[in-house]
Amino acid sequence: EAEAPEAEVSTVAELPTEEGKNIFSKVGDFVKNAFSAREEEAPKEEKLEVSRLTKIPVKEGAVPDMVAATEKDEFKALVKTFGGFVGVKMYAVGDGHVVTHSRWVDEAAAEGGKAALGDVLKTFMAEFVAGPPEEALVGPEMWAVDGPAASEPPVAVRLTKIGFKGEESREAALALLRSKEGAFKELGGLVGVSSYQTAPTEAFVVASYTSEEALDAAAPVAKEVLGDAMEHFSGVPAQETGTVEYIWPAKEPSWIEKVSAYLSPTKKAPPPPAEEEEAGEAEAEPEAEAAEAAEEEGAEEEADKPPPPPSLFEKVAAALSPRKEKPPAAEAPAAEAPAAEAPA
């Protein structure tokens, strides 16, 4: 008789069916699929913030009035209507000029900045300006470095407009700036330096300081850096210095600054002279007595109030807790029967 073929024994465990999978396997599959779908998504295009720098002639002594105009509710309401608007600083520079430095989320939003500035000048600044603004310098930030005073508000600025011999010269100058970052980070009072590419062969540099004294002290370093890069420039850079007159939105303190302010010890006022202490104690006695009487009355009123009803959690806890059986009450002793009278 032919022998029956032996049944094949599989050395690999059969994969479980969808119904046979446990909850952990299903969760693992869900997470795996979620990450796979995320990887397949096309990377989102990053938006590059764009700045607009506009020089505006103003009347003599008009800057404080311009700043006051920005505090009006109508001005703040108008600013909120600017699509893609990030913020703005206003610098008072030179003789009778201001420079507005507005920031926008991208190039498309920055294109609307010209109309936005026109609305502001027409509605709130018409009586303060002395002529039409110059053509704006528009472009993204191409290099920046924070100074040791990066967390402090800027007070003074040095503005530098640079032209390059070509795009290769621009990149060579940028490489030189990056090599000097260590020197910038040691400049006392430097908030930061930012360079904006306003054209393929042009740049506008804004250096901010905590004071005009710090700005003046840093002048030799700025001169040295420009001197080293002069071979890449198409001409002598144009420089102006000024003061920061307006910032919107105002810088919020960092969480470290908030914690430091909260933890710092408060200064106590010196104790008053002895005579003033005695007079203060005499005046405080009737006040203390009145306060004690009020506390006693409040305590009596609290005692008279009925206890509050139990909360839902207290009711549930009482219902679930094992009830303790009360011990049986002790039987009262039986009254003694009157003694039987002796028979006569």
XYZ file of C-alpha atoms in Angstrom:
344
model
C 0.000 0.000 0.000
C 1.182 3.467 -0.812
C 2.096 5.403 2.226
C 0.104 8.569 2.836
C 2.242 11.705 2.383
C 3.281 13.297 5.601
C 1.610 16.572 6.414
C 3.897 19.537 5.858
C 4.778 21.321 9.028
C 5.305 25.072 8.625
C 8.128 26.550 10.658
C 6.728 30.046 10.215
C 3.819 31.109 12.340
C 0.799 32.048 10.305
C 0.052 35.733 10.226
C -3.057 36.589 12.202
C -6.095 37.653 10.294
C -7.560 41.147 10.746
C -10.111 39.697 13.135
C -7.440 37.885 15.117
C -5.287 40.926 15.780
C -5.319 42.258 19.299
C -5.773 45.902 20.180
C -1.994 46.524 20.484
C -1.356 45.312 16.937
C -4.104 47.541 15.600
C -2.733 50.578 17.433
C 0.746 49.832 16.062
C -0.589 49.610 12.512
C -2.465 52.899 12.937
C 0.653 54.742 14.144
C 2.771 53.237 11.357
C 0.248 54.264 8.701
C -0.038 57.764 10.166
C 3.711 58.356 9.971
C 3.908 56.866 6.475
C 1.194 59.245 5.252
C 2.993 62.150 6.888
C 6.241 61.308 5.094
C 4.470 61.131 1.740
C 3.063 64.661 2.128
C 4.758 67.283 -0.015
C 6.934 69.630 2.070
C 5.283 72.959 2.716
C 6.895 75.988 1.175
C 8.480 78.149 3.869
C 7.583 81.821 3.744
C 10.450 84.293 3.904
C 9.784 87.442 5.937
C 10.331 90.632 3.942
C 11.202 94.137 5.206
C 10.356 97.552 3.762
C 12.616 100.502 4.638
C 11.223 103.897 3.666
C 12.778 107.319 4.250
C 10.253 110.128 4.814
C 10.951 113.875 5.138
C 9.214 115.392 8.165
C 8.764 118.871 9.562
C 11.045 120.132 12.306
C 9.978 118.932 15.741
C 7.225 116.717 14.309
C 8.530 113.330 15.523
C 6.944 113.474 19.028
C 3.595 114.362 17.447
C 3.934 111.445 15.018
C 4.564 109.076 17.907
C 1.543 110.496 19.783
C -0.626 109.839 16.726
C 0.218 106.133 16.901
C -1.451 105.938 20.312
C -4.886 106.765 18.909
C -7.453 103.967 18.836
C -8.223 104.783 15.197
C -4.563 104.271 14.263
C -4.399 100.919 16.049
C -7.609 99.809 14.344
C -6.193 100.723 10.918
C -2.974 98.786 11.561
C -4.977 95.650 12.361
C -6.436 95.698 8.836
C -2.994 95.276 7.176
C -2.816 91.729 5.842
C 0.429 89.903 6.632
C 1.785 92.778 8.744
C 4.334 91.644 11.387
C 5.582 94.881 12.954
C 7.300 98.224 12.433
C 9.996 100.456 13.905
C 10.444 104.157 13.212
C 13.916 105.711 13.329
C 14.560 109.471 13.536
C 17.693 110.043 11.423
C 19.647 112.892 9.892
C 18.138 116.337 9.479
C 14.349 116.242 9.246
C 13.846 112.608 8.217
C 12.451 109.383 9.643
C 12.909 105.845 8.344
C 10.077 103.366 8.766
C 11.144 99.719 8.940
C 8.080 97.531 8.455
C 8.115 93.725 8.370
C 5.749 91.446 6.433
C 5.171 87.708 6.384
C 6.202 87.332 2.729
C 6.815 89.207 -0.504
C 3.129 89.274 -1.471
C 2.188 90.911 1.832
C 5.082 93.382 1.523
C 3.719 94.574 -1.811
C 0.683 95.860 0.069
C 2.971 97.779 2.415
C 3.151 100.762 0.065
C -0.604 101.278 0.182
C -0.605 100.701 3.943
C 2.015 103.417 4.478
C 0.040 105.731 2.216
C -3.076 105.230 4.350
C -1.137 105.998 7.534
C 0.496 109.148 6.145
C -2.723 110.440 4.627
C -4.949 109.744 7.640
C -2.690 110.463 10.622
C 0.595 112.075 9.515
C -0.346 114.537 6.755
C 0.324 117.597 8.900
C 3.739 116.289 10.008
C 5.384 115.180 6.739
C 7.333 117.650 4.605
C 7.145 115.823 1.278
C 6.598 112.476 -0.431
C 8.551 109.443 0.857
C 11.546 108.109 -1.054
C 11.351 104.820 -2.944
C 11.264 101.969 -0.425
C 14.076 99.452 -0.113
C 12.434 96.019 -0.009
C 13.982 92.615 0.654
C 14.495 89.645 2.984
C 17.016 89.369 5.778
C 20.192 87.690 4.481
C 22.392 87.841 7.599
C 21.923 88.683 11.274
C 23.736 88.379 14.581
C 22.551 89.048 18.146
C 24.654 91.169 20.452
C 25.141 90.744 24.213
C 22.170 93.084 24.818
C 19.775 91.190 22.515
C 17.053 91.025 25.195
C 17.014 94.801 25.760
C 15.005 97.340 23.732
C 16.928 99.228 21.020
C 17.467 102.959 21.541
C 19.996 104.015 18.893
C 20.672 102.724 15.358
C 23.311 102.903 12.642
C 21.860 102.515 9.140
C 24.213 101.592 6.283
C 23.371 101.313 2.588
C 25.870 99.199 0.623
C 26.361 98.539 -3.092
C 28.373 95.529 -4.298
C 30.439 95.126 -7.467
C 28.487 91.966 -8.283
C 26.742 88.993 -6.748
C 30.052 87.221 -6.143
C 31.302 90.270 -4.286
C 28.104 90.274 -2.225
C 28.692 86.656 -1.160
C 32.348 87.372 -0.368
C 31.326 90.318 1.834
C 28.764 88.132 3.603
C 31.417 85.511 4.307
C 33.582 88.237 5.832
C 30.697 89.419 8.034
C 30.113 85.882 9.293
C 33.799 85.583 10.189
C 33.450 88.733 12.336
C 30.449 87.525 14.373
C 32.600 86.877 17.426
C 33.684 90.518 17.506
C 30.071 91.712 17.197
C 28.968 89.502 20.078
C 31.493 91.204 22.369
C 30.307 94.765 21.629
C 28.818 96.169 24.811
C 25.324 97.545 24.327
C 24.815 95.912 20.922
C 21.262 94.612 20.538
C 21.876 93.130 17.103
C 22.864 93.625 13.466
C 20.661 92.656 10.505
C 21.453 92.895 6.790
C 18.667 92.962 4.185
C 19.140 92.191 0.499
C 17.221 94.989 -1.195
C 18.534 94.186 -4.705
C 20.847 91.550 -6.243
C 23.849 93.834 -5.626
C 22.536 96.033 -2.786
C 22.072 95.649 0.952
C 20.768 97.709 3.849
C 22.252 97.105 7.300
C 20.575 98.021 10.605
C 22.721 97.920 13.768
C 20.795 98.532 17.021
C 22.207 99.599 20.386
C 20.899 100.216 23.889
C 22.189 103.805 23.923
C 23.858 106.435 21.778
C 27.012 106.045 23.895
C 27.159 102.325 23.023
C 26.642 103.187 19.342
C 29.541 105.665 19.408
C 31.791 103.188 21.248
C 31.198 100.564 18.531
C 32.090 102.915 15.665
C 35.745 101.740 15.395
C 34.667 98.106 14.980
C 32.085 99.034 12.331
C 34.708 101.077 10.490
C 37.184 98.194 10.591
C 34.657 95.685 9.199
C 33.655 98.009 6.355
C 37.314 98.712 5.612
C 38.098 94.992 5.299
C 35.167 94.512 2.891
C 35.771 97.675 0.860
C 37.252 95.753 -2.071
C 33.819 94.159 -2.637
C 31.866 97.451 -2.618
C 30.967 99.484 -5.666
C 31.401 102.700 -3.691
C 31.652 104.168 -0.222
C 28.700 102.955 1.922
C 26.209 105.641 2.973
C 25.739 105.762 6.745
C 23.328 107.535 9.093
C 22.754 107.299 12.812
C 19.558 107.950 14.682
C 17.246 107.013 17.508
C 14.438 104.459 17.764
C 11.264 106.485 18.283
C 8.538 103.879 17.887
C 8.196 100.080 17.999
C 5.067 98.050 17.250
C 4.259 95.644 18.673
C 6.091 96.456 21.890
C 8.486 93.738 22.992
C 6.999 91.418 25.595
C 9.312 90.331 28.427
C 10.604 86.771 28.061
C 9.538 84.063 30.523
C 12.989 84.276 32.134
C 12.528 88.019 32.703
C 9.047 87.414 34.125
C 10.321 84.728 36.528
C 13.259 86.908 37.593
C 10.927 89.819 38.305
C 8.624 87.533 40.296
C 11.424 86.018 42.399
C 13.387 89.228 43.014
C 13.090 90.461 46.630
C 10.989 93.563 47.097
C 12.579 96.548 48.791
C 11.071 97.488 52.111
C 10.684 101.086 53.126
C 12.749 102.221 56.146
C 10.909 102.196 59.488
C 9.320 105.504 60.541
C 10.723 107.591 63.413
C 9.738 106.653 66.954
C 7.276 109.542 67.316
C 5.476 108.572 64.129
C 5.361 104.937 65.280
C 3.712 105.913 68.592
C 1.172 108.095 66.790
C 0.492 105.310 64.339
C -0.016 102.774 67.139
C -2.435 105.119 68.930
C -4.443 105.546 65.751
C -4.345 101.822 65.033
C -5.786 100.751 68.421
C -9.437 101.672 67.711
C -9.094 100.192 64.222
C -7.791 96.905 65.674
C -10.654 96.774 68.194
C -13.208 97.360 65.437
C -11.596 94.628 63.342
C -11.719 92.138 66.249
C -15.398 92.934 66.855
C -16.172 92.425 63.176
C -14.355 89.075 63.234
C -16.334 87.916 66.283
C -19.617 88.888 64.649
C -18.593 87.060 61.457
C -17.708 83.941 63.460
C -21.108 83.977 65.223
C -22.904 84.353 61.872
C -20.916 81.427 60.437
C -21.793 79.278 63.467
C -25.518 80.055 63.055
C -25.536 79.007 59.399
C -26.725 75.444 58.664
C -24.041 73.095 57.312
C -23.878 72.972 53.494
C -25.490 69.958 51.775
C -23.070 67.158 50.860
C -21.619 67.297 47.348
C -22.210 64.620 44.708
C -18.801 63.063 45.398
C -19.465 62.966 49.132
C -22.815 61.239 48.527
C -21.202 58.626 46.259
C -18.366 58.039 48.730
C -20.843 57.614 51.565
C -22.888 55.159 49.508
C -19.851 53.025 48.571
C -18.131 53.023 51.962
C -18.871 49.965 54.188
C -21.357 50.840 56.837
C -20.277 50.258 60.391
C -22.821 48.370 62.499
C -23.766 50.157 65.632
C -23.115 48.233 68.833
C -26.332 46.970 70.510
C -27.645 49.283 73.125
C -27.138 48.092 76.674
C -30.301 46.747 78.252
C -31.569 48.851 81.016
C -31.583 46.981 84.356
C -35.028 45.681 85.344
C -36.737 47.541 88.122
C -36.546 45.704 91.382
C -39.837 44.093 92.328
C -41.212 45.270 95.620
C -40.422 42.921 98.460
C -43.299 40.534 99.373
C -44.919 41.315 102.630
C -44.259 38.786 105.308
C -47.359 36.722 106.181
C -48.972 37.841 109.308
